[in-house]
Coordinates of C-alpha atoms and ligand atoms in Angstrom, one line a residue:
M443 CA -6.3 -21.8 -20.5
R444 CA -10.0 -21.6 -17.8
T445 CA -13.0 -19.2 -19.9
K446 CA -15.3 -19.4 -16.8
L447 CA -14.5 -17.7 -13.5
N448 CA -15.8 -16.7 -10.3
L449 CA -14.0 -13.6 -9.4
A450 CA -13.6 -12.6 -5.6
V451 CA -13.3 -8.1 -5.4
L452 CA -11.7 -6.7 -2.5
P453 CA -12.2 -3.3 -2.9
G454 CA -10.8 -2.5 1.0
D455 CA -9.9 0.8 2.0
G456 CA -9.2 4.0 -0.2
I457 CA -8.0 3.9 -3.2
G458 CA -7.9 -0.2 -3.4
V459 CA -11.8 1.2 -4.1
E460 CA -11.0 3.1 -7.2
V461 CA -8.3 1.4 -8.6
T462 CA -10.2 -1.7 -8.3
R463 CA -12.7 -0.8 -10.2
E464 CA -10.4 0.0 -13.6
A465 CA -8.9 -3.0 -12.9
V466 CA -12.7 -5.1 -12.9
R467 CA -13.9 -2.1 -15.4
V468 CA -10.9 -3.7 -17.7
L469 CA -11.3 -7.5 -16.7
S470 CA -14.6 -7.5 -17.6
T471 CA -13.7 -5.9 -21.4
V472 CA -11.4 -9.3 -21.9
A473 CA -14.4 -10.8 -21.1
D474 CA -16.6 -8.6 -23.4
V475 CA -14.5 -9.3 -25.7
H476 CA -13.6 -13.2 -26.8
G477 CA -17.0 -14.3 -25.2
Y478 CA -15.8 -15.2 -20.9
D479 CA -18.0 -15.9 -18.5
F480 CA -16.5 -13.3 -15.6
Q481 CA -18.0 -12.9 -11.9
F482 CA -17.5 -10.6 -9.9
R483 CA -17.8 -11.3 -6.2
T484 CA -17.7 -8.1 -4.1
E485 CA -16.8 -8.5 -0.8
L486 CA -15.4 -6.8 3.1
V487 CA -11.6 -6.2 3.8
G488 CA -10.2 -4.0 5.5
G489 CA -11.6 -1.0 7.4
A490 CA -13.6 -1.3 5.6
A491 CA -14.4 -4.2 7.1
I492 CA -13.6 -3.8 10.5
R493 CA -16.6 -0.8 10.7
E494 CA -19.1 -2.9 8.6
T495 CA -18.3 -6.0 11.0
G496 CA -16.1 -5.7 14.0
Y497 CA -12.7 -7.6 11.9
P498 CA -10.5 -7.3 9.4
L499 CA -11.1 -10.3 7.8
P500 CA -14.9 -11.2 7.8
Q501 CA -15.4 -15.4 8.1
P502 CA -17.6 -14.8 4.6
T503 CA -14.8 -12.4 2.8
L504 CA -12.3 -15.5 3.5
E505 CA -15.2 -18.4 2.3
A506 CA -15.7 -16.5 -0.9
C507 CA -11.8 -15.8 -1.8
L508 CA -11.6 -19.6 -0.9
S509 CA -13.9 -20.9 -3.4
S510 CA -13.1 -18.1 -5.6
D511 CA -10.4 -19.0 -8.7
A512 CA -8.4 -15.9 -7.4
V513 CA -9.8 -12.7 -5.4
L514 CA -8.1 -9.7 -6.5
L515 CA -7.7 -6.6 -4.1
G516 CA -7.5 -3.5 -4.1
A517 CA -6.3 -1.9 -0.5
V518 CA -5.7 -1.6 2.8
G519 CA -5.4 0.8 5.8
G520 CA -5.9 3.9 7.2
P521 CA -4.9 6.3 10.1
E522 CA -8.3 6.2 12.2
F523 CA -7.1 2.3 12.7
D524 CA -2.9 3.4 13.5
A525 CA -4.2 3.0 17.8
L526 CA -5.5 -0.1 16.7
P527 CA -2.8 -3.7 17.8
P528 CA -1.3 -5.1 14.9
D529 CA -3.0 -8.5 14.8
R530 CA -6.2 -6.0 14.8
K531 CA -5.5 -3.7 12.7
P532 CA -6.7 -3.6 8.5
E533 CA -3.4 -5.2 7.3
S534 CA -4.2 -8.2 9.6
G535 CA -6.9 -8.7 7.3
L536 CA -4.9 -8.9 4.3
L537 CA -1.5 -11.0 6.1
A538 CA -4.8 -13.6 7.8
L539 CA -5.8 -13.8 3.4
R540 CA -2.7 -14.4 2.2
R541 CA -2.0 -17.2 5.0
E542 CA -5.6 -18.8 4.7
L543 CA -4.9 -18.6 0.9
G544 CA -0.9 -20.7 1.4
A545 CA -0.2 -17.8 -1.1
F546 CA 3.2 -18.2 -0.2
A547 CA 4.6 -16.2 -3.5
N548 CA 4.6 -13.1 -3.9
L549 CA 5.8 -11.6 -8.0
R550 CA 6.3 -7.3 -8.1
P551 CA 7.8 -7.1 -11.7
A552 CA 9.3 -3.8 -12.1
S553 CA 10.6 -1.6 -15.2
S554 CA 10.9 1.6 -17.1
H555 CA 8.5 2.9 -19.6
R556 CA 9.9 4.6 -22.3
A557 CA 7.5 6.7 -22.2
I558 CA 7.4 7.8 -18.4
E559 CA 10.8 7.7 -18.1
D560 CA 11.3 11.5 -16.9
C561 CA 8.7 10.3 -14.1
S562 CA 11.6 8.5 -12.7
P563 CA 13.9 10.9 -10.0
L564 CA 16.5 8.3 -12.3
R565 CA 18.5 9.1 -15.1
P566 CA 17.5 8.1 -17.9
E567 CA 20.2 6.4 -19.0
V568 CA 20.2 4.2 -16.2
V569 CA 16.7 3.5 -15.7
R570 CA 16.5 2.7 -19.1
G571 CA 15.8 -1.3 -19.5
A572 CA 15.7 -2.6 -16.4
D573 CA 12.9 -5.3 -15.8
I574 CA 12.9 -6.7 -12.9
L575 CA 11.2 -9.4 -10.7
V576 CA 11.5 -9.7 -6.5
V577 CA 10.1 -12.4 -6.3
R578 CA 9.8 -12.4 -2.1
E579 CA 8.1 -14.8 -0.5
L580 CA 5.1 -13.7 1.7
L581 CA 4.0 -16.4 4.7
G582 CA 7.2 -16.4 6.5
G583 CA 10.3 -14.5 8.5
L584 CA 9.7 -10.5 10.6
Y585 CA 5.5 -11.0 9.9
F586 CA 4.5 -14.1 11.2
G587 CA 8.1 -15.6 13.4
E588 CA 6.8 -17.0 16.8
P589 CA 6.9 -15.1 19.5
R590 CA 6.0 -12.1 18.8
G591 CA 4.6 -9.6 21.4
F592 CA 4.8 -7.5 23.6
T593 CA 6.3 -7.9 27.5
A594 CA 4.7 -7.9 30.0
E595 CA 5.3 -4.4 31.0
G596 CA 5.4 -3.3 27.6
S597 CA 8.9 -2.0 28.3
A598 CA 9.6 -4.3 24.7
G599 CA 8.2 -5.7 21.6
F600 CA 9.7 -8.1 19.4
N601 CA 8.9 -9.9 16.5
T602 CA 10.8 -13.9 15.3
M603 CA 12.4 -14.2 12.1
R604 CA 12.6 -17.7 11.3
Y605 CA 12.8 -19.6 8.0
S606 CA 12.2 -23.3 7.8
T607 CA 14.0 -25.2 4.7
D608 CA 11.1 -26.0 2.8
E609 CA 9.6 -22.7 3.5
V610 CA 12.9 -21.2 2.0
E611 CA 12.7 -24.5 -1.0
R612 CA 9.4 -24.1 -2.1
I613 CA 10.4 -20.0 -2.5
A614 CA 13.6 -20.3 -4.5
R615 CA 12.0 -23.1 -6.5
I616 CA 8.8 -20.1 -8.2
A617 CA 12.2 -17.6 -8.5
F618 CA 15.0 -20.2 -10.2
E619 CA 11.3 -21.1 -12.7
Q620 CA 10.6 -17.5 -13.2
A621 CA 14.3 -16.9 -14.0
R622 CA 13.9 -19.9 -16.7
A623 CA 11.1 -17.9 -18.7
R624 CA 13.3 -14.4 -18.8
R625 CA 17.1 -13.4 -19.0
Q626 CA 17.7 -16.8 -17.0
K627 CA 19.1 -15.0 -13.7
V628 CA 18.6 -14.8 -9.9
T629 CA 19.9 -13.1 -7.0
S630 CA 19.4 -14.0 -4.2
V631 CA 19.4 -11.1 -1.1
D632 CA 20.5 -11.8 2.1
K633 CA 21.4 -10.5 4.9
A634 CA 24.6 -13.4 5.9
N635 CA 26.1 -11.3 7.1
V636 CA 24.2 -11.2 10.1
L637 CA 22.2 -13.2 10.3
E638 CA 21.1 -17.5 11.0
T639 CA 18.0 -17.7 9.1
S640 CA 20.7 -15.8 6.1
Q641 CA 23.4 -18.5 6.4
L642 CA 19.9 -21.2 6.0
W643 CA 18.6 -19.3 3.2
R644 CA 21.9 -19.0 1.3
K645 CA 22.0 -22.3 1.6
V646 CA 18.6 -23.9 1.2
V647 CA 18.6 -21.4 -2.6
T648 CA 21.7 -23.0 -3.3
R649 CA 20.8 -26.3 -3.3
V650 CA 18.1 -25.3 -5.4
A651 CA 20.1 -23.5 -7.9
R652 CA 22.1 -27.0 -9.2
E653 CA 18.6 -28.0 -9.9
F654 CA 18.1 -24.5 -12.7
P655 CA 22.0 -25.7 -14.6
G656 CA 20.6 -22.9 -16.7
V657 CA 19.8 -20.1 -14.2
A658 CA 22.5 -18.3 -12.8
L659 CA 23.3 -17.6 -9.4
D660 CA 24.1 -14.5 -7.1
H661 CA 24.2 -13.4 -3.8
M662 CA 23.6 -9.6 -2.2
Y663 CA 23.4 -8.9 1.0
V664 CA 19.8 -6.8 1.2
D665 CA 22.0 -3.1 2.5
A666 CA 24.5 -3.2 -1.2
C667 CA 21.3 -4.4 -3.1
A668 CA 18.8 -1.4 -2.2
M669 CA 21.9 0.8 -3.4
H670 CA 22.0 -1.4 -6.5
L671 CA 18.5 -0.8 -6.6
V672 CA 18.5 2.5 -7.9
S673 CA 22.3 2.4 -9.5
N674 CA 22.3 0.1 -12.4
P675 CA 18.8 -1.4 -12.0
S676 CA 19.5 -3.6 -15.5
R677 CA 22.2 -5.9 -13.6
F678 CA 19.8 -7.3 -11.8
D679 CA 16.7 -10.2 -13.5
V680 CA 14.9 -12.1 -10.9
I681 CA 15.1 -11.3 -7.0
L682 CA 14.9 -13.7 -4.6
T683 CA 14.0 -12.5 -0.5
E684 CA 12.5 -12.8 1.8
N685 CA 9.1 -11.0 3.6
L686 CA 10.5 -8.3 4.8
F687 CA 13.6 -7.3 1.8
G688 CA 10.8 -8.0 -0.4
D689 CA 8.5 -5.3 1.0
I690 CA 10.6 -3.4 1.3
L691 CA 13.2 -3.8 -2.2
S692 CA 9.8 -3.9 -4.8
D693 CA 8.7 -0.6 -2.6
E694 CA 12.3 1.0 -3.4
S695 CA 11.8 -0.3 -7.1
A696 CA 8.9 2.0 -8.1
A697 CA 11.2 4.0 -8.0
I698 CA 12.4 2.5 -11.7
G699 CA 9.4 2.6 -13.7
G700 CA 9.1 6.1 -11.7
S701 CA 5.5 5.2 -9.6
L702 CA 4.6 3.5 -6.7
G703 CA 0.8 3.4 -8.9
M704 CA 2.8 1.1 -11.5
L705 CA 4.0 -1.4 -9.7
A706 CA 1.0 -4.9 -9.6
S707 CA 2.0 -7.9 -7.4
A708 CA 0.3 -11.8 -7.7
S709 CA 0.8 -14.3 -4.5
V710 CA 0.6 -17.6 -5.4
G711 CA 1.3 -20.7 -5.1
G712 CA -1.2 -21.5 -2.6
R713 CA -4.7 -22.8 -3.0
V714 CA -6.7 -19.3 -4.6
G715 CA -3.9 -16.6 -6.4
L716 CA -4.1 -13.6 -4.7
F717 CA -3.8 -10.0 -6.4
E718 CA -3.1 -7.0 -5.7
P719 CA -1.2 -3.5 -6.6
V720 CA 1.5 -2.9 -4.4
H721 CA 0.7 0.6 -3.5
G722 CA -1.5 1.5 -0.3
S723 CA -4.4 2.7 0.3
A724 CA -2.9 6.5 0.0
P725 CA -5.2 7.9 2.5
D726 CA -3.8 11.7 1.8
I727 CA -6.1 11.9 -1.9
A728 CA -8.7 9.3 -1.5
G729 CA -11.4 9.4 -2.1
R730 CA -10.3 12.0 -4.8
G731 CA -10.8 10.6 -8.2
I732 CA -6.4 10.7 -9.4
A733 CA -5.4 7.3 -7.8
N734 CA -2.9 5.8 -10.1
P735 CA -5.3 3.0 -12.2
L736 CA -2.2 1.4 -13.8
G737 CA -1.0 -0.9 -10.9
A738 CA -3.6 -2.2 -10.5
I739 CA -5.1 -3.1 -13.8
A740 CA -1.5 -4.2 -14.4
T741 CA -2.3 -6.9 -11.3
A742 CA -5.3 -7.9 -13.6
A743 CA -3.0 -9.1 -16.6
L744 CA -1.0 -10.8 -13.6
L745 CA -4.5 -12.8 -12.8
L746 CA -5.0 -13.7 -16.3
R747 CA -1.9 -14.4 -17.1
Y748 CA -1.7 -16.8 -13.5
A749 CA -5.0 -17.6 -12.6
A750 CA -6.5 -18.0 -15.7
E751 CA -3.4 -18.7 -18.1
M752 CA -4.2 -16.5 -20.0
E753 CA -1.3 -15.7 -21.7
R754 CA -2.3 -13.5 -24.6
E755 CA -4.4 -11.7 -22.7
A756 CA -2.1 -10.3 -20.3
R757 CA -0.1 -9.8 -22.6
D758 CA -2.5 -7.1 -24.4
V759 CA -3.8 -5.5 -21.0
E760 CA -0.5 -4.5 -20.8
E761 CA 0.0 -3.5 -24.5
A762 CA -2.6 -1.5 -23.8
I763 CA -1.2 0.2 -20.7
G764 CA 2.1 1.4 -23.0
D765 CA -0.4 3.0 -25.3
V766 CA -2.2 5.1 -22.9
L767 CA 0.9 6.2 -20.9
N768 CA 2.8 6.9 -25.4
R769 CA -0.2 8.0 -26.5
G770 CA 0.1 10.8 -23.4
F771 CA -2.6 10.1 -20.5
R772 CA -1.2 10.3 -17.5
T773 CA -2.2 10.6 -13.7
A774 CA -0.9 12.9 -11.2
D775 CA 1.8 11.1 -10.3
L776 CA 2.8 11.2 -13.7
V777 CA 2.3 14.3 -14.6
R778 CA 6.2 16.1 -14.7
D779 CA 5.2 18.5 -17.2
P780 CA 2.4 21.4 -15.2
R781 CA 1.4 22.3 -18.6
T782 CA -0.5 18.4 -18.8
R783 CA -4.3 18.2 -17.5
A784 CA -3.9 15.2 -15.4
A785 CA -5.9 12.3 -16.3
T786 CA -8.6 11.2 -13.7
T787 CA -9.1 7.5 -12.3
E788 CA -11.6 6.7 -14.1
E789 CA -10.6 8.3 -17.5
M790 CA -6.7 6.6 -17.6
G791 CA -8.9 3.0 -16.3
V792 CA -11.7 3.6 -19.5
A793 CA -8.8 4.6 -22.6
V794 CA -7.0 1.3 -21.0
A795 CA -10.1 -0.7 -21.9
E796 CA -10.9 1.0 -25.1
A797 CA -7.2 0.6 -25.9
L798 CA -7.8 -3.0 -25.5
T799 CA -11.1 -2.6 -27.5
G800 CA -9.4 -1.8 -29.9
I801 CA -5.6 -4.4 -30.1
C802 CA -8.2 -7.3 -29.6
E803 CA -10.7 -6.3 -32.7
R804 CA -6.6 -5.0 -35.2
R805 CA -6.1 -8.9 -34.0
H806 CA -9.2 -10.0 -35.1
A807 CA -9.5 -8.2 -38.3
F808 CA -5.6 -9.6 -39.1
H809 CA -6.8 -12.4 -38.7
A810 CA -10.2 -12.5 -40.6
V811 CA -8.1 -11.0 -43.8
Ligands
LIG2298 C1 2.6 -5.1 0.9 C2 2.3 -4.1 2.5 C3 1.1 -4.6 3.2 C4 2.7 -6.0 3.3 C5 1.0 -3.9 4.0 C6 -0.3 -3.6 4.0 C7 0.7 -5.7 5.8 O1 3.1 -3.4 2.5 O2 2.1 -5.9 0.7 O3 3.5 -4.3 0.3 O4 3.4 -5.6 4.2 O5 3.1 -7.0 2.6
LIG2299 MN1 4.2 -3.0 1.1

């Protein structure tokens, strides 16, 4: 466990700024309650960085991240940058950061909270008990494959999907290790009926599986997986997949929890871990204080778990989130009954921080008896 943490905080764009504030509030509460030393250093990334410096990942930001114990990021992107070429967009700053940190394993848990079951567009009996971990390869595939670009006359664009044995092996190991600590099941998702990369993927994953005899492996095509995720999500434990498939399937898995605003992610395996909610900058609701901070707060819990080895503290934060939901707190995205007044981003953050303090105090009182 590391009780002294230097954290690089990159709020980024849109609601990233608002939800990150609440995640920092909760991390500060953890530090206060336990007497830990968490230092926060805020840096620019994405559109905010382009506006100030012309670059989506300025050098000082990268250096701050590389010398930190973990990076907490909000979101990047916005409509004013739509016309920029892909390699100059806010998103390219995030991709460069993932690559520079070496964060190749993106862990995206998705589960159904009983208290907000009614927020899912899926029937309660379909989502009840669903608890999935998407393990998304983050540094390969179409996102990074070369060559890429436009033809000289601009009449065609192209990208390359490419995976090496090593890249598949290392992400597969992460998925099996995660499954070992869960329900011992990995579903590897590919498109091996069409793509060579997927045929290699399948072969390598099957081989890695032999190192984990206790874990069951099955393979599924990505189109079938997209269907099973919403028709029978409880059949999954760990979903292991490549970069773009994982991007799409993890957004789809938000249907299980009821809102994209609930989903957290951890990008690990490199020099420094990168922690960001799954949702984007949501320009349509940015600046209004109504965004759901629970995804960002759950991301803070993942940071405690994976960057600080604070399993207890991570669980406390997750329990605090459950607490406020059970007590009826709902941001606008979670409101189903029109008579319910939606909590603001800040009210939700404060409620979680208070619930967390309560959980920790009760435990101390119990141990003092
Ligand atoms: C995500 C996002 C990013 C991705 C974008 C913003 C580059 O959609 O983290 O899922 O595609 O990886
Ligand atoms: Mn995405």
